[in-house]
Coordinates of C-alpha atoms in Angstrom, one line a residue:
M1 CA 57.9 77.2 -27.4
A2 CA 60.9 79.5 -26.7
N3 CA 60.3 83.2 -26.5
P4 CA 62.0 85.7 -28.8
A5 CA 64.9 86.2 -26.4
D6 CA 65.5 82.5 -26.2
A7 CA 65.3 82.2 -30.0
A8 CA 67.8 85.1 -30.4
A9 CA 70.2 83.4 -28.1
G10 CA 69.8 80.1 -29.9
L11 CA 68.5 78.3 -26.8
Q12 CA 67.0 74.9 -27.6
F13 CA 64.4 73.7 -25.2
T14 CA 64.5 70.0 -24.1
P15 CA 61.5 68.2 -25.6
V16 CA 58.9 67.7 -22.9
D17 CA 58.4 64.0 -23.8
E18 CA 62.1 63.3 -23.1
V19 CA 62.0 64.5 -19.5
P20 CA 60.6 61.3 -18.0
K21 CA 63.3 59.2 -19.7
I22 CA 66.1 61.6 -18.6
V23 CA 64.9 61.2 -15.0
A24 CA 64.5 57.5 -15.3
D25 CA 68.0 57.1 -16.7
L26 CA 69.6 59.1 -13.9
R27 CA 67.6 57.1 -11.3
A28 CA 68.9 53.8 -12.9
T29 CA 72.4 55.1 -12.8
F30 CA 72.2 56.0 -9.2
L31 CA 71.1 52.5 -8.3
T32 CA 74.3 51.1 -9.9
G33 CA 76.3 52.9 -7.3
K34 CA 78.4 54.8 -9.8
T35 CA 78.2 58.1 -7.8
R36 CA 79.1 56.6 -4.5
P37 CA 82.9 56.5 -4.6
I38 CA 84.4 59.7 -3.2
E39 CA 87.0 59.8 -5.9
Y40 CA 84.4 59.8 -8.6
R41 CA 82.6 62.7 -7.0
K42 CA 85.9 64.6 -6.7
N43 CA 86.6 63.9 -10.4
Q44 CA 83.3 65.4 -11.5
L45 CA 83.8 68.5 -9.3
K46 CA 87.3 69.0 -10.8
Q47 CA 85.8 68.8 -14.3
L48 CA 83.2 71.4 -13.3
A49 CA 86.0 73.7 -12.0
Y50 CA 87.9 73.4 -15.3
M51 CA 84.7 74.0 -17.3
L52 CA 84.5 77.4 -15.5
K53 CA 88.2 78.1 -15.8
D54 CA 88.5 77.2 -19.5
H55 CA 85.4 79.2 -20.5
T56 CA 85.6 82.2 -18.2
D57 CA 85.5 84.6 -21.1
D58 CA 82.6 82.7 -22.7
F59 CA 80.6 83.0 -19.4
V60 CA 81.5 86.6 -19.0
E61 CA 80.2 87.3 -22.5
S62 CA 77.0 85.3 -22.1
I63 CA 76.2 87.1 -18.8
R64 CA 76.9 90.4 -20.5
K65 CA 74.4 89.6 -23.2
D66 CA 71.8 88.5 -20.6
L67 CA 72.3 91.1 -17.9
G68 CA 74.7 93.7 -19.3
R69 CA 77.0 92.9 -16.4
S70 CA 80.6 93.9 -16.3
R71 CA 83.5 91.4 -16.4
F72 CA 84.6 92.5 -12.9
E73 CA 81.2 91.6 -11.4
S74 CA 80.8 88.4 -13.3
V75 CA 84.2 87.1 -12.3
F76 CA 84.0 88.4 -8.8
A77 CA 80.5 87.4 -8.0
E78 CA 80.1 84.3 -10.2
I79 CA 83.2 82.5 -11.5
M80 CA 85.4 83.1 -8.5
G81 CA 82.6 82.2 -6.0
A82 CA 81.6 79.0 -7.7
T83 CA 85.3 77.9 -8.2
N84 CA 86.0 78.6 -4.5
E85 CA 83.1 76.5 -3.5
I86 CA 84.3 73.6 -5.6
I87 CA 87.8 73.8 -4.2
E88 CA 86.5 74.0 -0.6
T89 CA 84.3 71.0 -1.2
I90 CA 87.0 68.9 -2.8
N91 CA 89.4 69.7 0.1
N92 CA 86.9 68.7 2.8
L93 CA 84.9 66.0 1.1
D94 CA 86.6 63.1 2.8
K95 CA 86.0 64.6 6.2
W96 CA 82.4 65.6 5.4
A97 CA 81.5 62.1 4.0
K98 CA 83.1 60.1 6.8
P99 CA 80.7 58.3 9.0
E100 CA 80.2 59.8 12.5
K101 CA 80.4 57.6 15.5
P102 CA 78.7 59.5 18.4
W103 CA 79.0 58.4 22.0
A104 CA 75.6 57.1 23.2
G105 CA 76.5 55.8 26.6
V106 CA 77.9 52.6 28.1
A107 CA 74.6 50.7 27.4
W108 CA 75.1 51.2 23.6
A109 CA 78.9 51.1 23.5
M110 CA 79.0 47.6 21.9
H111 CA 76.3 48.5 19.3
A112 CA 78.6 50.9 17.4
P113 CA 76.1 53.8 16.9
T114 CA 77.0 55.4 13.5
I115 CA 75.6 58.2 11.3
R116 CA 76.3 57.3 7.7
K117 CA 76.5 60.1 5.2
E118 CA 74.7 58.8 2.2
P119 CA 73.4 60.3 -1.0
K120 CA 69.6 60.9 -1.3
G121 CA 69.2 59.7 -4.8
T122 CA 68.2 61.7 -7.9
V123 CA 67.8 65.4 -7.3
L124 CA 66.6 68.5 -9.2
V125 CA 68.1 72.0 -9.1
I126 CA 65.9 74.7 -10.6
G127 CA 68.0 77.8 -11.1
A128 CA 67.4 81.6 -11.3
W129 CA 68.4 84.1 -14.0
N130 CA 70.0 86.8 -11.9
Y131 CA 73.2 84.9 -11.0
P132 CA 73.2 82.2 -13.6
I133 CA 76.3 80.5 -12.3
T134 CA 76.4 80.8 -8.5
V135 CA 72.7 80.1 -7.8
Q136 CA 72.5 77.5 -10.5
I137 CA 75.7 75.6 -10.5
G138 CA 76.3 76.3 -6.8
P139 CA 73.7 73.9 -5.5
V140 CA 74.8 71.3 -8.0
I141 CA 78.3 71.3 -6.4
G142 CA 76.7 70.1 -3.2
A143 CA 74.5 67.5 -5.0
I144 CA 77.5 66.0 -6.8
A145 CA 79.6 66.1 -3.7
A146 CA 77.0 64.1 -1.8
G147 CA 76.9 61.4 -4.4
N148 CA 73.6 62.1 -6.1
T149 CA 72.6 62.0 -9.7
V150 CA 71.3 65.5 -10.6
I151 CA 69.4 67.5 -13.2
L152 CA 70.0 71.2 -13.5
K153 CA 67.2 73.3 -15.0
P154 CA 68.8 76.7 -15.8
S155 CA 66.6 79.8 -16.1
E156 CA 65.5 80.5 -19.6
V157 CA 65.3 84.2 -18.6
S158 CA 69.1 84.3 -19.0
P159 CA 69.1 82.3 -22.3
N160 CA 72.6 82.9 -23.4
T161 CA 74.1 81.5 -20.2
A162 CA 71.6 78.6 -20.2
K163 CA 72.6 77.8 -23.8
L164 CA 76.3 77.9 -22.9
I165 CA 75.9 75.6 -19.8
A166 CA 73.9 73.1 -21.9
E167 CA 76.6 73.1 -24.6
L168 CA 79.6 72.7 -22.2
W169 CA 78.1 70.3 -19.7
P170 CA 78.4 67.0 -21.6
K171 CA 81.9 68.0 -22.7
Y172 CA 83.1 68.0 -19.0
L173 CA 80.5 66.2 -16.9
D174 CA 79.4 62.6 -17.1
P175 CA 76.0 62.6 -18.8
E176 CA 75.1 59.3 -17.0
T177 CA 75.1 61.1 -13.7
S178 CA 74.2 64.7 -14.4
R179 CA 72.1 66.4 -17.1
I180 CA 70.9 69.8 -18.2
V181 CA 67.2 70.3 -19.1
N182 CA 66.4 73.7 -20.7
G183 CA 62.9 75.1 -21.1
G184 CA 60.1 77.2 -19.7
I185 CA 57.0 76.4 -17.8
P186 CA 56.0 73.2 -19.7
E187 CA 59.5 71.7 -19.3
T188 CA 59.7 72.7 -15.6
T189 CA 56.2 71.3 -15.0
A190 CA 57.2 68.0 -16.6
L191 CA 60.2 67.8 -14.3
L192 CA 58.2 68.5 -11.2
D193 CA 55.8 65.8 -12.2
Q194 CA 58.6 63.3 -11.8
R195 CA 59.8 61.7 -8.6
F196 CA 63.0 63.2 -7.0
E197 CA 64.7 62.7 -3.6
H198 CA 65.4 66.4 -3.2
I199 CA 64.4 69.6 -5.1
F200 CA 66.4 72.8 -4.8
Y201 CA 64.6 75.9 -6.1
T202 CA 65.9 79.5 -6.2
G203 CA 63.4 82.2 -7.2
N204 CA 60.3 83.9 -5.9
G205 CA 57.7 82.8 -3.3
T206 CA 54.9 82.3 -5.8
V207 CA 56.8 79.7 -7.8
G208 CA 58.3 78.4 -4.6
R209 CA 54.8 77.4 -3.4
I210 CA 54.2 75.6 -6.6
V211 CA 57.4 73.7 -6.3
A212 CA 56.7 72.7 -2.7
E213 CA 53.2 71.6 -3.6
K214 CA 54.4 69.4 -6.5
A215 CA 57.1 67.9 -4.3
A216 CA 54.6 67.1 -1.6
K217 CA 53.0 64.5 -4.0
W218 CA 56.2 62.4 -3.6
L219 CA 57.0 63.5 0.0
C220 CA 60.1 65.0 -1.5
P221 CA 62.1 67.4 0.6
T222 CA 62.8 70.8 -0.8
S223 CA 65.1 73.7 -0.3
L224 CA 63.6 77.1 -1.2
E225 CA 65.9 80.0 -1.7
L226 CA 63.5 82.9 -2.1
G227 CA 63.9 86.6 -1.2
G228 CA 62.0 89.4 0.4
K229 CA 62.6 92.9 1.4
S230 CA 66.1 92.9 3.0
P231 CA 66.3 96.0 5.3
V232 CA 69.2 98.2 6.4
Y233 CA 69.2 100.3 9.5
V234 CA 71.6 103.2 9.7
D235 CA 72.2 104.4 13.2
E236 CA 73.5 107.8 14.3
S237 CA 76.6 106.0 15.6
A238 CA 77.5 104.7 12.1
D239 CA 80.3 106.0 9.9
L240 CA 77.9 107.5 7.3
R241 CA 80.5 107.7 4.5
I242 CA 81.3 104.0 4.8
A243 CA 77.7 103.1 5.1
A244 CA 76.7 105.1 2.1
H245 CA 79.4 103.5 -0.1
R246 CA 78.6 100.0 1.0
I247 CA 74.9 100.3 0.7
L248 CA 75.0 102.0 -2.7
W249 CA 77.4 99.3 -3.9
G250 CA 75.1 96.5 -2.6
K251 CA 72.2 98.1 -4.5
A252 CA 74.0 98.7 -7.7
V253 CA 75.7 95.3 -8.1
N254 CA 73.9 93.5 -11.0
C255 CA 71.6 96.5 -11.3
G256 CA 69.9 95.6 -8.0
Q257 CA 68.8 92.2 -9.3
T258 CA 70.1 90.4 -6.3
C259 CA 68.0 88.5 -3.7
I260 CA 70.0 89.9 -0.8
A261 CA 70.4 93.4 -2.1
P262 CA 69.4 96.2 0.3
D263 CA 65.7 96.6 -0.4
Y264 CA 65.1 99.7 1.8
V265 CA 66.9 101.8 4.3
L266 CA 65.7 102.8 7.7
V267 CA 67.9 105.7 8.8
Q268 CA 67.8 107.5 12.2
D269 CA 66.1 110.8 11.6
K270 CA 69.0 112.8 13.2
V271 CA 71.4 111.7 10.4
Q272 CA 69.0 111.2 7.4
D273 CA 70.1 114.3 5.5
K274 CA 73.8 113.7 6.1
F275 CA 73.4 110.1 5.0
L276 CA 71.7 111.1 1.8
E277 CA 74.5 113.6 1.1
E278 CA 77.0 110.9 1.5
I279 CA 75.0 108.7 -0.9
K280 CA 75.2 111.5 -3.5
V281 CA 79.0 111.7 -3.0
A282 CA 79.4 107.9 -3.4
Y283 CA 77.2 108.0 -6.5
K284 CA 79.4 110.6 -8.2
E285 CA 82.5 108.6 -7.3
F286 CA 81.1 105.4 -8.7
Y287 CA 79.9 106.9 -11.9
P288 CA 81.9 110.2 -12.5
E289 CA 80.4 112.6 -15.0
S290 CA 83.8 113.0 -16.7
K291 CA 83.3 109.4 -17.9
G292 CA 79.7 109.8 -19.0
G293 CA 78.0 109.1 -15.6
V294 CA 76.1 106.0 -15.0
K295 CA 74.6 105.9 -18.5
G296 CA 78.1 105.7 -20.0
S297 CA 79.5 103.4 -17.4
E298 CA 80.7 99.9 -18.5
D299 CA 80.5 98.9 -14.8
Y300 CA 76.7 99.1 -14.5
G301 CA 74.3 96.5 -15.9
K302 CA 70.8 96.6 -17.3
I303 CA 67.4 95.3 -16.3
V304 CA 67.0 91.7 -17.6
N305 CA 64.0 92.4 -19.9
A306 CA 61.3 94.9 -20.8
G307 CA 58.7 93.3 -18.6
H308 CA 60.9 93.7 -15.4
W309 CA 61.8 97.3 -16.5
K310 CA 58.1 98.2 -16.8
R311 CA 57.3 96.7 -13.4
L312 CA 60.1 98.7 -11.8
N313 CA 59.2 101.9 -13.6
G314 CA 55.6 101.4 -12.4
L315 CA 56.8 101.2 -8.8
L316 CA 58.6 104.6 -9.2
E317 CA 55.6 106.2 -10.9
G318 CA 53.3 105.1 -8.1
S319 CA 55.6 106.3 -5.3
K320 CA 54.8 109.3 -3.2
G321 CA 58.4 109.7 -2.2
K322 CA 60.9 112.2 -3.6
V323 CA 63.6 111.0 -6.0
V324 CA 66.9 112.4 -5.0
I325 CA 69.2 110.4 -7.3
G326 CA 68.4 108.7 -10.6
G327 CA 65.0 107.9 -11.9
D328 CA 65.5 108.6 -15.6
G329 CA 65.4 105.2 -17.3
D330 CA 65.1 104.0 -20.9
I331 CA 63.0 101.0 -21.8
N332 CA 64.7 100.5 -25.2
T333 CA 68.0 99.8 -23.6
K334 CA 66.5 98.4 -20.4
F335 CA 68.5 101.0 -18.5
L336 CA 67.5 102.1 -15.0
P337 CA 70.0 103.9 -12.9
P338 CA 70.5 103.5 -9.1
T339 CA 67.5 105.5 -7.8
I340 CA 67.3 106.8 -4.3
V341 CA 63.8 107.8 -3.0
R342 CA 63.4 109.7 0.3
D343 CA 60.4 110.5 2.4
V344 CA 58.9 107.1 1.7
T345 CA 56.1 105.7 3.9
A346 CA 55.3 102.2 4.9
N347 CA 52.3 101.9 2.5
D348 CA 54.2 103.4 -0.5
S349 CA 54.1 101.4 -3.8
I350 CA 57.8 100.6 -3.5
M351 CA 57.3 99.1 0.0
Q352 CA 54.7 96.5 -0.9
G353 CA 56.9 93.7 -2.3
E354 CA 60.5 92.9 -3.1
I355 CA 61.9 95.5 -5.5
F356 CA 64.5 93.4 -7.2
G357 CA 66.0 96.3 -9.0
P358 CA 68.1 99.5 -8.5
I359 CA 65.4 101.5 -6.6
L360 CA 66.3 102.2 -2.9
P361 CA 63.6 103.8 -0.7
V362 CA 64.8 105.6 2.4
L363 CA 62.5 105.9 5.5
S364 CA 63.4 107.8 8.7
V365 CA 62.9 106.4 12.1
S366 CA 63.6 107.7 15.6
G367 CA 66.0 105.0 16.6
V368 CA 66.8 101.3 16.7
K369 CA 63.6 100.3 18.5
E370 CA 61.3 101.8 15.9
A371 CA 63.5 100.2 13.2
V372 CA 63.1 96.8 14.8
D373 CA 59.4 97.2 15.2
F374 CA 59.0 98.2 11.6
I375 CA 61.1 95.2 10.4
N376 CA 59.2 92.8 12.7
S377 CA 55.8 94.0 11.3
R378 CA 56.8 92.4 8.0
D379 CA 57.9 89.0 6.7
Q380 CA 61.3 87.7 7.7
P381 CA 63.9 88.8 5.0
L382 CA 66.6 86.8 3.4
A383 CA 69.2 89.2 4.8
L384 CA 69.3 92.0 7.3
Y385 CA 71.9 94.8 7.5
L386 CA 73.0 97.2 10.1
F387 CA 75.5 100.1 10.2
A388 CA 76.2 101.2 13.8
G389 CA 79.2 101.8 16.1
N390 CA 77.2 101.4 19.3
S391 CA 77.5 97.9 20.6
A392 CA 74.2 98.1 22.5
V393 CA 72.4 99.0 19.2
K394 CA 74.0 96.1 17.5
S395 CA 72.9 93.7 20.2
Y396 CA 69.4 95.0 20.3
Y397 CA 69.0 94.9 16.5
F398 CA 70.2 91.3 16.0
D399 CA 68.7 89.9 19.2
N400 CA 65.2 91.2 18.4
T401 CA 64.9 90.4 14.7
R402 CA 64.7 87.4 12.5
S403 CA 66.3 86.9 9.0
G404 CA 68.1 84.4 6.9
A405 CA 71.4 86.2 7.6
A406 CA 72.4 89.2 9.6
V407 CA 75.4 91.5 8.7
Q408 CA 76.8 94.5 10.5
G409 CA 78.9 97.0 8.6
D410 CA 78.5 95.8 5.0
T411 CA 76.1 94.3 2.5
L412 CA 76.1 91.2 0.3
V413 CA 79.5 89.9 1.3
H414 CA 78.2 87.2 3.6
Y415 CA 77.3 85.3 0.4
A416 CA 81.0 85.0 -0.4
V417 CA 82.0 83.5 3.0
G418 CA 81.9 79.8 2.1
V419 CA 81.9 78.5 5.7
L420 CA 78.6 80.2 6.4
P421 CA 75.3 78.6 5.5
F422 CA 73.2 80.6 3.1
G423 CA 69.4 80.4 3.3
G424 CA 66.2 82.0 4.4
T425 CA 63.6 81.6 7.1
G426 CA 59.9 81.7 6.9
P427 CA 58.7 83.5 3.7
S428 CA 62.3 84.1 2.6
G429 CA 62.7 80.3 2.2
Y430 CA 64.1 77.3 4.0
G431 CA 67.1 75.1 3.8
S432 CA 70.6 76.3 3.1
Y433 CA 73.7 75.7 1.0
H434 CA 77.4 76.8 0.7
G435 CA 80.3 74.8 2.1
K436 CA 79.3 71.9 4.4
S437 CA 75.7 73.1 4.4
N438 CA 75.6 72.4 0.7
F439 CA 76.9 68.9 1.2
D440 CA 74.5 68.3 4.1
T441 CA 71.5 69.5 2.2
F442 CA 71.8 66.7 -0.4
T443 CA 72.9 64.1 2.1
H444 CA 70.8 61.6 4.1
A445 CA 72.2 61.2 7.7
R446 CA 71.4 57.5 8.0
A447 CA 71.3 56.1 11.5
S448 CA 73.0 52.7 11.9
L449 CA 73.6 50.2 14.7
D450 CA 75.7 47.0 14.6
A451 CA 74.3 45.1 17.6
P452 CA 76.4 42.1 18.5
S453 CA 74.2 39.0 17.9
T454 CA 76.7 36.1 17.6
G455 CA 79.7 34.8 19.5
L456 CA 80.7 35.9 23.0
F457 CA 79.8 39.6 22.6
G458 CA 76.4 38.6 21.3
K459 CA 75.8 36.5 24.4
V460 CA 76.9 39.4 26.7
V461 CA 74.6 41.9 25.0
E462 CA 71.8 39.4 25.0
A463 CA 72.1 38.9 28.7
A464 CA 72.2 42.6 29.4
M465 CA 69.1 43.4 27.2
A466 CA 67.0 40.4 28.1
P467 CA 64.9 42.2 30.6
R468 CA 63.0 43.8 27.7
Y469 CA 61.4 40.5 26.8
P470 CA 57.9 39.4 28.1
P471 CA 56.6 38.3 30.5
Y472 CA 57.1 41.9 31.8
T473 CA 57.8 42.3 35.5
D474 CA 58.5 45.3 37.7
G475 CA 61.9 43.9 38.5
N476 CA 62.8 43.6 34.8
L477 CA 61.6 47.2 34.2
K478 CA 63.8 48.5 37.0
R479 CA 66.8 46.6 35.7
F480 CA 66.2 48.0 32.2
Q481 CA 65.7 51.5 33.5
M482 CA 69.1 51.2 35.3
L483 CA 70.7 50.1 32.1
V484 CA 69.4 52.6 29.6
G485 CA 67.5 55.2 31.6
K486 CA 68.8 58.6 32.5
K487 CA 68.3 60.3 35.8
L488 CA 67.2 63.9 36.2
G489 CA 70.4 65.7 37.0
F490 CA 68.7 68.9 38.0
S491 CA 66.3 70.1 40.8
R492 CA 62.7 70.8 40.2
P493 CA 62.2 74.3 38.8
N494 CA 59.7 76.8 40.2
N495 CA 56.4 76.3 38.4
P496 CA 54.5 79.6 38.1
H497 CA 51.5 77.7 36.7
A498 CA 51.1 75.4 39.7
N499 CA 48.0 77.4 40.8
L500 CA 46.2 76.2 37.7
L501 CA 46.1 72.7 39.1
S502 CA 43.1 73.4 41.3
S503 CA 40.9 74.2 38.4
K504 CA 42.3 71.9 35.8
G505 CA 42.9 68.2 35.3
K506 CA 46.1 66.2 35.8
E507 CA 49.3 68.1 35.4
G508 CA 47.5 71.5 35.0
R509 CA 45.7 70.4 31.8
P510 CA 41.9 70.7 31.2
P511 CA 40.2 67.3 31.5
A512 CA 40.1 65.5 28.2
K513 CA 36.8 65.7 26.3
M514 CA 35.3 62.7 24.5
V515 CA 34.9 63.3 20.8
G516 CA 32.7 60.7 19.0
G517 CA 33.4 58.2 21.8
L518 CA 37.2 58.6 21.5
N519 CA 39.5 60.4 23.8
P520 CA 41.7 62.7 21.6
C521 CA 44.5 62.3 24.2
H522 CA 44.4 58.5 24.3
F523 CA 48.0 58.3 23.3
D524 CA 49.2 60.4 26.2
I525 CA 50.7 58.0 28.7
F526 CA 51.9 60.7 31.0

């Protein structure tokens, strides 16, 4: 059953009992080969581009209803980004889909080693509410380009946009090869109970684990685009004015409801006060009091619903830090201003999980080493930011941390660079998309050989490969090693563990123990 927000938007959920048939129909279509021709894929992508172009105003309005977002942000961060992705994909699809013919050496030259770029089959994309075009339609672009049949499950938390997508999709896209399924937990569960060849999920880690567990039943590969606490380090060598503007902007876009938004700032203690003063200056420039401040600004959005507002407000109320900007929200309008909190400690309430809202805690550190140690004591984030003018600081920061992406001198903008893969690592997710990565995610790289087996070439290859046949002899082994074996082209390295040989078994390993009469290393031929 739809919730009140869904009902108000007029969002109709797909009947649960129809889900298996929708999946079965798409699987049947895939087997006909309809999606394999490159020109068919391009046609569908062009239709998708025109759906966005023809209904830009409709999408802007639906997102405004769902998220209170301005036209500028919706066009810049959603419509333009998805359209650019489609254009880039169409322009490169012939090259991406072309079989690769790698050189495997003389021994295999006549076998034509080939890597075929083939669609995986029928795939599922489960979208997120915070960017209901780019993170929902974005992966579908790669799925279509790769030649799959695809189901998109938009997030019901952005019901107006989900409804619009469902209404427009069959008017532009072929319903035999791509479908929209709307709904909540029951509908999503019904989808996850079906067999797919790839599942792409964007959201939080809790649901991500459920998706991965469901997919494991079918040994179905998954891409999980999650999140985490994306940190920023501001060094004393940074331009503090530029850093403050770009960090505040990254936090304020979409009211902080961005998976790669700056989650917290580690600032070198020497410049913390100056940095906070620059944040205040940027805040007044973004939302001048002469125009009603942030409350009266048409450029600033809202929290998606009352539940998320209460969660964020609870984080603020539980914090021991000092609010220096913002903090005065209104649950009735779901308004929560950009809120900067200083003197925050590692165990503060707003440091325990991803904030996913416009609250920005600031912690002071002595320098880049302490910042790196702090970051490494936590889960790997989806993005990691740095503001520094010192090249040694840059190198140390990036060389000693892990994250889905790393950006120096700005926030968020790497998402818009289509040639870069976008994805997480560890708890922030796995798999990537955008550009060629998007195509590759939904493509099976199929190994292929065409070994000559008839005619003159077949006889030549047969003679060369015949030493592999029984009865085995040392002479045949030597000839076969000469044909396909590779020689060590390097000298023996120094082995600092050689002294362990005296107290351990062969090659420095402990002697194998027998377990239940079986040697656990019985497959080790070395």
